[in-house]
Short mmCIF file of C-alpha atoms in Angstrom, two decimals:
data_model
loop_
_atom_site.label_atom_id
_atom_site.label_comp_id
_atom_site.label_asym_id
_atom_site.label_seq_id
_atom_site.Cartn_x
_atom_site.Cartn_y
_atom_site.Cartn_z
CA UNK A 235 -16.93 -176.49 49.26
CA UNK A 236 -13.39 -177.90 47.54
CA UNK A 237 -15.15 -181.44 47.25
CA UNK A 238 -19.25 -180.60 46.62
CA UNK A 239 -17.95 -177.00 44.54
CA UNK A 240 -20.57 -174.20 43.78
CA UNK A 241 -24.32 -175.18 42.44
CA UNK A 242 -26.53 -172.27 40.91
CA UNK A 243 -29.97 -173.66 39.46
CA UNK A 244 -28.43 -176.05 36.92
CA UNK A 245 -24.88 -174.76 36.93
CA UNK A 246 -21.82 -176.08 38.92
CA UNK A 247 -18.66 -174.57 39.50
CA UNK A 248 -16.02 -177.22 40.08
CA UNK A 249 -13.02 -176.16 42.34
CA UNK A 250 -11.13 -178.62 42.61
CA UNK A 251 -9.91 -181.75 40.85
CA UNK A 252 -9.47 -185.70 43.38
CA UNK A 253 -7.18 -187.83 42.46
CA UNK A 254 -7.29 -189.34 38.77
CA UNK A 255 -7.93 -192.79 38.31
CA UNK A 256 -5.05 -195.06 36.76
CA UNK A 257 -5.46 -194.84 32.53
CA UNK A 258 -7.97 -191.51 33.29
CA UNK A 259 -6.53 -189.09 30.96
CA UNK A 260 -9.11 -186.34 31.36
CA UNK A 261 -8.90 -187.01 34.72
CA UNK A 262 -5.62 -186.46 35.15
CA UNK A 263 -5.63 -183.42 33.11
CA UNK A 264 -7.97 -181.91 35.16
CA UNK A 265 -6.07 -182.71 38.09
CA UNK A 266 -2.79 -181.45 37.04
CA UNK A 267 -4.71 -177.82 37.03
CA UNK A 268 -4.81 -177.58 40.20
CA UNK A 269 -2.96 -174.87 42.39
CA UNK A 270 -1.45 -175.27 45.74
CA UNK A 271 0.02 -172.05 47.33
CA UNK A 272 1.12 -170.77 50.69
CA UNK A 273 0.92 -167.36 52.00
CA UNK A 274 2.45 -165.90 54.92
CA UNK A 275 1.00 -162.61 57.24
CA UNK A 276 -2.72 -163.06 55.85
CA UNK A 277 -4.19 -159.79 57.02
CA UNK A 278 -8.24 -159.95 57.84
CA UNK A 279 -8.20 -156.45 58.75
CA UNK A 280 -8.18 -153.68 56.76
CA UNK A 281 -8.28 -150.90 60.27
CA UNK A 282 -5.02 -149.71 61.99
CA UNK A 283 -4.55 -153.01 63.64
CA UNK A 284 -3.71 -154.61 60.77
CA UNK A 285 -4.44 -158.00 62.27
CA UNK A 286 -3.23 -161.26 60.27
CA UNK A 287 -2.50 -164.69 60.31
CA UNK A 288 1.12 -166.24 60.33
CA UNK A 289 0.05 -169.29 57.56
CA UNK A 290 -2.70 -169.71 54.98
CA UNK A 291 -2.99 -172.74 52.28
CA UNK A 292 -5.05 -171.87 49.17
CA UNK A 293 -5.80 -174.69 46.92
CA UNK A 294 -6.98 -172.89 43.21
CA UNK A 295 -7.22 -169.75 45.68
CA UNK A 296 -9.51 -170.37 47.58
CA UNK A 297 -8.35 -170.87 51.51
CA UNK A 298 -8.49 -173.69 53.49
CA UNK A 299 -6.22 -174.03 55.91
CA UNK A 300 -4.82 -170.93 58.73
CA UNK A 301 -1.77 -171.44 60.69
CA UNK A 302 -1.30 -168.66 64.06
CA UNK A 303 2.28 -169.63 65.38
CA UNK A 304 2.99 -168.95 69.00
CA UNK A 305 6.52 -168.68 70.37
CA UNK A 306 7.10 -168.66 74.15
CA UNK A 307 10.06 -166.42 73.78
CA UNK A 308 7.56 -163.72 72.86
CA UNK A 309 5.77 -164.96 76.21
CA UNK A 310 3.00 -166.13 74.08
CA UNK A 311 1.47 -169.64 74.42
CA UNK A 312 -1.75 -171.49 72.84
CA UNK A 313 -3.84 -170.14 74.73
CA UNK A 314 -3.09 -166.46 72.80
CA UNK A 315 -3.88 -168.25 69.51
CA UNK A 316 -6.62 -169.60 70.75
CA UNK A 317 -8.33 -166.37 71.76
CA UNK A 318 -7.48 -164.30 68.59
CA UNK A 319 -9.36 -166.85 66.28
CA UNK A 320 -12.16 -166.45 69.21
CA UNK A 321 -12.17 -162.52 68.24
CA UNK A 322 -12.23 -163.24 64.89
CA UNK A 323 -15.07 -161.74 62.96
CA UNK A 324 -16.94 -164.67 61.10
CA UNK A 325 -19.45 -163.56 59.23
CA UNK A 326 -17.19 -160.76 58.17
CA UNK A 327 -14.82 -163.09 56.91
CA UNK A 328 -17.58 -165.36 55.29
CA UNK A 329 -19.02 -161.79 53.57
CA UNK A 330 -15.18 -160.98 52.49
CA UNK A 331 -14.65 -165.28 50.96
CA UNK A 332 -18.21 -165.12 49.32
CA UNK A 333 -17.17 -161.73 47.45
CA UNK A 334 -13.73 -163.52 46.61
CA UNK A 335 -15.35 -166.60 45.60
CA UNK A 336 -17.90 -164.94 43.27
CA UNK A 337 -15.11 -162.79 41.63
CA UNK A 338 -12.65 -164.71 41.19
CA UNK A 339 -11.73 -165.07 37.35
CA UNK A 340 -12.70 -168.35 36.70
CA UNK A 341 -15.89 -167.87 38.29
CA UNK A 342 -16.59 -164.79 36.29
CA UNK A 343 -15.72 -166.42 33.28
CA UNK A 344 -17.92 -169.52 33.69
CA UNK A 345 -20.81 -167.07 34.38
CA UNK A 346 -19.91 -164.92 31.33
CA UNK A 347 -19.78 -167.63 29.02
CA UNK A 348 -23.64 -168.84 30.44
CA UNK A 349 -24.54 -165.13 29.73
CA UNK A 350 -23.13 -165.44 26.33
CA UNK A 351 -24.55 -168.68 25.31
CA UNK A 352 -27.38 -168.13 26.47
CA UNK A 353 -28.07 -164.77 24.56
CA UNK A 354 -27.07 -166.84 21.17
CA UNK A 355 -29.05 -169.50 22.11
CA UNK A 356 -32.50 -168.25 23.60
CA UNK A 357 -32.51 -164.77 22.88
CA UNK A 358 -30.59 -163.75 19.38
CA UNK A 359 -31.33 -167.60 17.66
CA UNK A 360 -35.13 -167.01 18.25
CA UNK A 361 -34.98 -163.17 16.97
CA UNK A 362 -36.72 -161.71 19.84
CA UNK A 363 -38.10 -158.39 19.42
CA UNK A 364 -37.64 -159.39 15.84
CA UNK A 365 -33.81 -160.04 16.25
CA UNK A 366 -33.02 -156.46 18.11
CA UNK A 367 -33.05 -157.43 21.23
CA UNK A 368 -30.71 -156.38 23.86
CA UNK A 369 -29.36 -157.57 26.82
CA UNK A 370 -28.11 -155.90 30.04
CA UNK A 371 -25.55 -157.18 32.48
CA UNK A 372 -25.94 -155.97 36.01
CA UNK A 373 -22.73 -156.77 38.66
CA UNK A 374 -21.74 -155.46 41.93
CA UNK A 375 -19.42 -152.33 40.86
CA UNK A 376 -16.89 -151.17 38.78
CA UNK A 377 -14.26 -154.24 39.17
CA UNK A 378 -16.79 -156.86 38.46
CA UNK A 379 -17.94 -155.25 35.43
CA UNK A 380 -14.28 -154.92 33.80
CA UNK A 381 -13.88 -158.53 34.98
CA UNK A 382 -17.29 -159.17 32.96
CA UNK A 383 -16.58 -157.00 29.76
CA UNK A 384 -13.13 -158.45 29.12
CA UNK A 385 -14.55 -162.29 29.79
CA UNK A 386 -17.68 -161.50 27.59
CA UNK A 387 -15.62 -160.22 25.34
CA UNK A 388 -13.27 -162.98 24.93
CA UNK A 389 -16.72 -165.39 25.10
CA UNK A 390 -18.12 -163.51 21.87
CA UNK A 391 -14.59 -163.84 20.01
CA UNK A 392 -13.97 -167.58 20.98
CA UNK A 393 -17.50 -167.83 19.66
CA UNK A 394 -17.01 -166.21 16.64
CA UNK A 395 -19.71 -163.89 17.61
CA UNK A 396 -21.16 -161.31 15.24
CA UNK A 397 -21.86 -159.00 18.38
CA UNK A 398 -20.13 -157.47 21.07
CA UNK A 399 -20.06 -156.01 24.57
CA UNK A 400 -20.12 -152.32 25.70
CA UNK A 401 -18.93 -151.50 29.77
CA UNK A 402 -20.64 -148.48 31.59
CA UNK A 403 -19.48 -147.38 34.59
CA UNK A 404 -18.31 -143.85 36.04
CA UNK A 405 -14.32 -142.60 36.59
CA UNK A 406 -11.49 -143.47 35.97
CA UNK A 407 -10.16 -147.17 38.12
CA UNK A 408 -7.22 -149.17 37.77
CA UNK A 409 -7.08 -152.85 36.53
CA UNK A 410 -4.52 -154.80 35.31
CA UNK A 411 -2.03 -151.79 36.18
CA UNK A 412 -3.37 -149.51 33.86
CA UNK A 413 -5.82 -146.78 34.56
CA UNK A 414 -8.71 -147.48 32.04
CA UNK A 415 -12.18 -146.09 31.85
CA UNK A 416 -15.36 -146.82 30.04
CA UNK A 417 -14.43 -145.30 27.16
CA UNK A 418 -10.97 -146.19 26.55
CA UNK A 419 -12.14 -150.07 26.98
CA UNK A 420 -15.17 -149.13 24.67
CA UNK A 421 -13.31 -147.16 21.59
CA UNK A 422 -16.15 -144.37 21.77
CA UNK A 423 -17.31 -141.08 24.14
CA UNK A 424 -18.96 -142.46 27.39
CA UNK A 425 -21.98 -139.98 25.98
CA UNK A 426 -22.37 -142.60 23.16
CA UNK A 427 -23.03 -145.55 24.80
CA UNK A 428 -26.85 -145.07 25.01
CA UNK A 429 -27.08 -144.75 21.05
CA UNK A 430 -24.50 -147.01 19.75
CA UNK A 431 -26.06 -149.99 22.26
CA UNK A 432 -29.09 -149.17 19.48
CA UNK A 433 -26.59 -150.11 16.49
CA UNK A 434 -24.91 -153.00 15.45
CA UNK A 435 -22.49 -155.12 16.45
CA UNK A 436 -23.80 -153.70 20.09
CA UNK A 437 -25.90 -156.38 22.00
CA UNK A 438 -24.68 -156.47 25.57
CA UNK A 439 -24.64 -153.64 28.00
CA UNK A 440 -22.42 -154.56 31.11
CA UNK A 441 -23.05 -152.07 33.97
CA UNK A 442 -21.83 -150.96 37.19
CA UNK A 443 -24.50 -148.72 38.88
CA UNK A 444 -25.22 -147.10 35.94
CA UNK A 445 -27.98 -147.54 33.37
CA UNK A 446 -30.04 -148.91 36.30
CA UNK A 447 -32.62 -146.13 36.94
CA UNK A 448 -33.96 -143.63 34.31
CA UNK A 449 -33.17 -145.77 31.23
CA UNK A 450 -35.77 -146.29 28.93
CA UNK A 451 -34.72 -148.70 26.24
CA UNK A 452 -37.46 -150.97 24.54
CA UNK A 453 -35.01 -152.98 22.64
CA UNK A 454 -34.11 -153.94 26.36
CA UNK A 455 -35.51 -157.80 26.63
CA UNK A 456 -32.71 -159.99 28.90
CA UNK A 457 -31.43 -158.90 32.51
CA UNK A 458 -28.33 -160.61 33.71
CA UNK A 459 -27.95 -160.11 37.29
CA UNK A 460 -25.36 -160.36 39.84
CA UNK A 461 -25.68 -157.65 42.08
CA UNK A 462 -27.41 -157.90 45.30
CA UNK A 463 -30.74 -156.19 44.76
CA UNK A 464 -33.96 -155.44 47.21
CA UNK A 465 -35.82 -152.70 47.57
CA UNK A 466 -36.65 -149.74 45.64
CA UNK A 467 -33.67 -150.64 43.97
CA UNK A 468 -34.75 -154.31 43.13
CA UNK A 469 -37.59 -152.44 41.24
CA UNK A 470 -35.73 -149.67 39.57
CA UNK A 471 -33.18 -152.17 38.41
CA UNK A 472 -35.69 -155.29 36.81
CA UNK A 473 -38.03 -152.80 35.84
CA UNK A 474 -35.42 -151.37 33.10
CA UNK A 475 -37.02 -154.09 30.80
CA UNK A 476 -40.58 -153.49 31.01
CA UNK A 477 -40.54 -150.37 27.99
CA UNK A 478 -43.14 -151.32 25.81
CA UNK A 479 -41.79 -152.05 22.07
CA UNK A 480 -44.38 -153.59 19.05
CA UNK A 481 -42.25 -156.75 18.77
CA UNK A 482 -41.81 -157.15 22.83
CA UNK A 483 -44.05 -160.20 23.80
CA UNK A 484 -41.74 -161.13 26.53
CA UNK A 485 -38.78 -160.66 28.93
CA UNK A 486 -36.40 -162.62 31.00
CA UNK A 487 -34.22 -162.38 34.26
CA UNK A 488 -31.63 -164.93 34.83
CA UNK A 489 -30.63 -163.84 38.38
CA UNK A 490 -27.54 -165.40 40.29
CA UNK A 491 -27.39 -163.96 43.40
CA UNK A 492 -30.82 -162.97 44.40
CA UNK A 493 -33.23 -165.12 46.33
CA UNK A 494 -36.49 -164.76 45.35
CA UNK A 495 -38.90 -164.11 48.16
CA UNK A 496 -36.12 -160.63 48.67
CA UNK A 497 -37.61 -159.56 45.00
CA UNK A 498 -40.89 -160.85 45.25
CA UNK A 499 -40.96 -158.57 48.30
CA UNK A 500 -39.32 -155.50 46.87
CA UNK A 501 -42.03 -155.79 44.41
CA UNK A 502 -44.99 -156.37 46.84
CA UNK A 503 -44.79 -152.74 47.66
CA UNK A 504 -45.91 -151.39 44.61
CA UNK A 505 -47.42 -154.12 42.39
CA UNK A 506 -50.89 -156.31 43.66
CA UNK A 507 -49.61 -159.29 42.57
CA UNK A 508 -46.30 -160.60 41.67
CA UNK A 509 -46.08 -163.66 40.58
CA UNK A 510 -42.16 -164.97 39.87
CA UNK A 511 -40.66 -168.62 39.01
CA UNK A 512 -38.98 -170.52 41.96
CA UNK A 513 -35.39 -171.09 42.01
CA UNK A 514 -33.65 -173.84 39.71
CA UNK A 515 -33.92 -177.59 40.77
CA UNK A 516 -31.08 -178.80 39.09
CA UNK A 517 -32.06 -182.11 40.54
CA UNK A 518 -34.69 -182.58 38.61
CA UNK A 519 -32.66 -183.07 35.27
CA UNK A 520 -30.56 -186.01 37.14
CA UNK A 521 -33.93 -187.46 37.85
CA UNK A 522 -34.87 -186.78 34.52
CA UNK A 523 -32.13 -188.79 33.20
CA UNK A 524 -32.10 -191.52 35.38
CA UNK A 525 -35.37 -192.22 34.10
CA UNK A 526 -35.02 -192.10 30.75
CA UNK A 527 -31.34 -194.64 31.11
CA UNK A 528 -33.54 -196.68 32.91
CA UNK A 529 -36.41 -197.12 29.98
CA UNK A 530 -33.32 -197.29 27.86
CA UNK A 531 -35.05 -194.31 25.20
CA UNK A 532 -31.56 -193.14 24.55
CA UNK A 533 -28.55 -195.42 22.96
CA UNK A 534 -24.85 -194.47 21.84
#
């Protein structure tokens, strides 16, 4: 994962940085970002046992190396750190990395600013729904989606953005050491949020399991998802988009966590045919490159 990094469609999420080579200036740039940290008593259990590890390494946070130290004073050998990495819960701990992984800040950030440009680019530059249209961000509870407005927000402004974000979520959470809610980070009444998405500079609706069922918006045109969906709630959720409006010719998803068979599914249930694209090959633009350097079309 530290070498290859992440890949979603044509997206890639580099986590870490080799060696530079000699008179590489970007390269070593890149590599003199990278973190190296060491952590002592890593719990993996959040029950009574409170079971950890004596060592971890983290390289840019993400582990990859666990230490459990035996001392035969304590009349413990190998053998007894050998067995408590057999009782260890793997695809627990691969559930608990992915969700660490995929909100991490940077992570959130790269996605955020693929949200952003992307709503410039292919959904506010080509004025659909005659240049109203909205988008709505969908993530995987209340954290994610204060990790997502404040990144989105900082996106729009580094942009120089004429729009902006609102959050939705219920209660009041902590983050960052401060108790905030939606509408402290918003500046308005939670009970405004459904009429001032309507008004400008409003554009993008981030959510956390709210806004997902009942909400009939026909300025609604682009779904951002990442939020594990299937189901009833797979078709609640997607379905937010399809309220007819005069100047609504078209919708779009851009899904990064979902597989598509799971939705196509969720959908078979109530639809006769559903008919959705396949995944991203981002392959397919390396090959579409290597042909054209090859026919020499392009020149510096």
């Amino acid at each position: 994962m530290l070498r290859k990094g992440l890949g979603h469609g044509a997206h890639e999420l580099e986590l870490f940085y080799g060696t530079p080579s000699e008179g590489n200036e970007t390269a070593r740039q890149r590599f003199d970002l990278n973190r190296f940290t060491v952590t002592r008593q890593l719990r993996y259990s959040g029950d009574q046992a409170q079971l950890a590890l004596d060592l971890a390494l983290f390289v840019n946070g993400l582990p990859i190396i666990t230490f459990e130290l035996k001392n035969s004073l304590t009349k413990q050998t190998v053998s007894d750190a050998v067995e408590q990495y057999r009782k260890f819960d793997v695809k627990k701990a691969q559930r608990k990395l992915r969700r660490f992984v995929e909100g991490h800040d940077h992570a959130i950030r790269l996605k955020a600013e693929i949200m952003v440009d992307h709503f410039h680019d292919q959904v506010a530059a080509p004025r659909r729904i005659g240049g109203e249209a909205r988008a709505m961000v969908v993530t995987n509870g209340v954290q994610r989606a204060i990790q997502y407005f404040h990144s989105m927000r900082d996106c729009l402004e580094a942009r120089k953005s004429p729009y902006r974000a609102i959050v939705a979520f219920s209660g009041e959470h902590e983050y960052g050491g401060a108790k905030v809610t939606e509408a402290s980070l918003n500046g308005f009444p939670s009970r405004q949020i459904a009429t001032k998405i309507q008004e400008h500079p409003y554009r993008l609706l981030v959510c956390a399991d709210k806004f997902q069922t009942g909400y009939d918006e026909p300025l609604l045109h682009t779904m951002y998802v990442d939020k594990t969906l299937a189901g009833i709630k797979a078709v609640q959720t997607l379905s937010r988009l399809n309220r007819a409006h005069p100047g609504k010719h078209d919708v779009f998803v851009l899904d990064f966590l979902n597989d598509t068979e799971i939705v196509r599914d969720s959908f078979a249930n109530y639809y006769r045919g559903t008919i959705l694209a396949d995944e991203t090959d981002p392959d397919r633009l390396h090959d579409l490159q290597a042909d054209l350097d090859a026919a020499q079309v392009c020149s510096a």
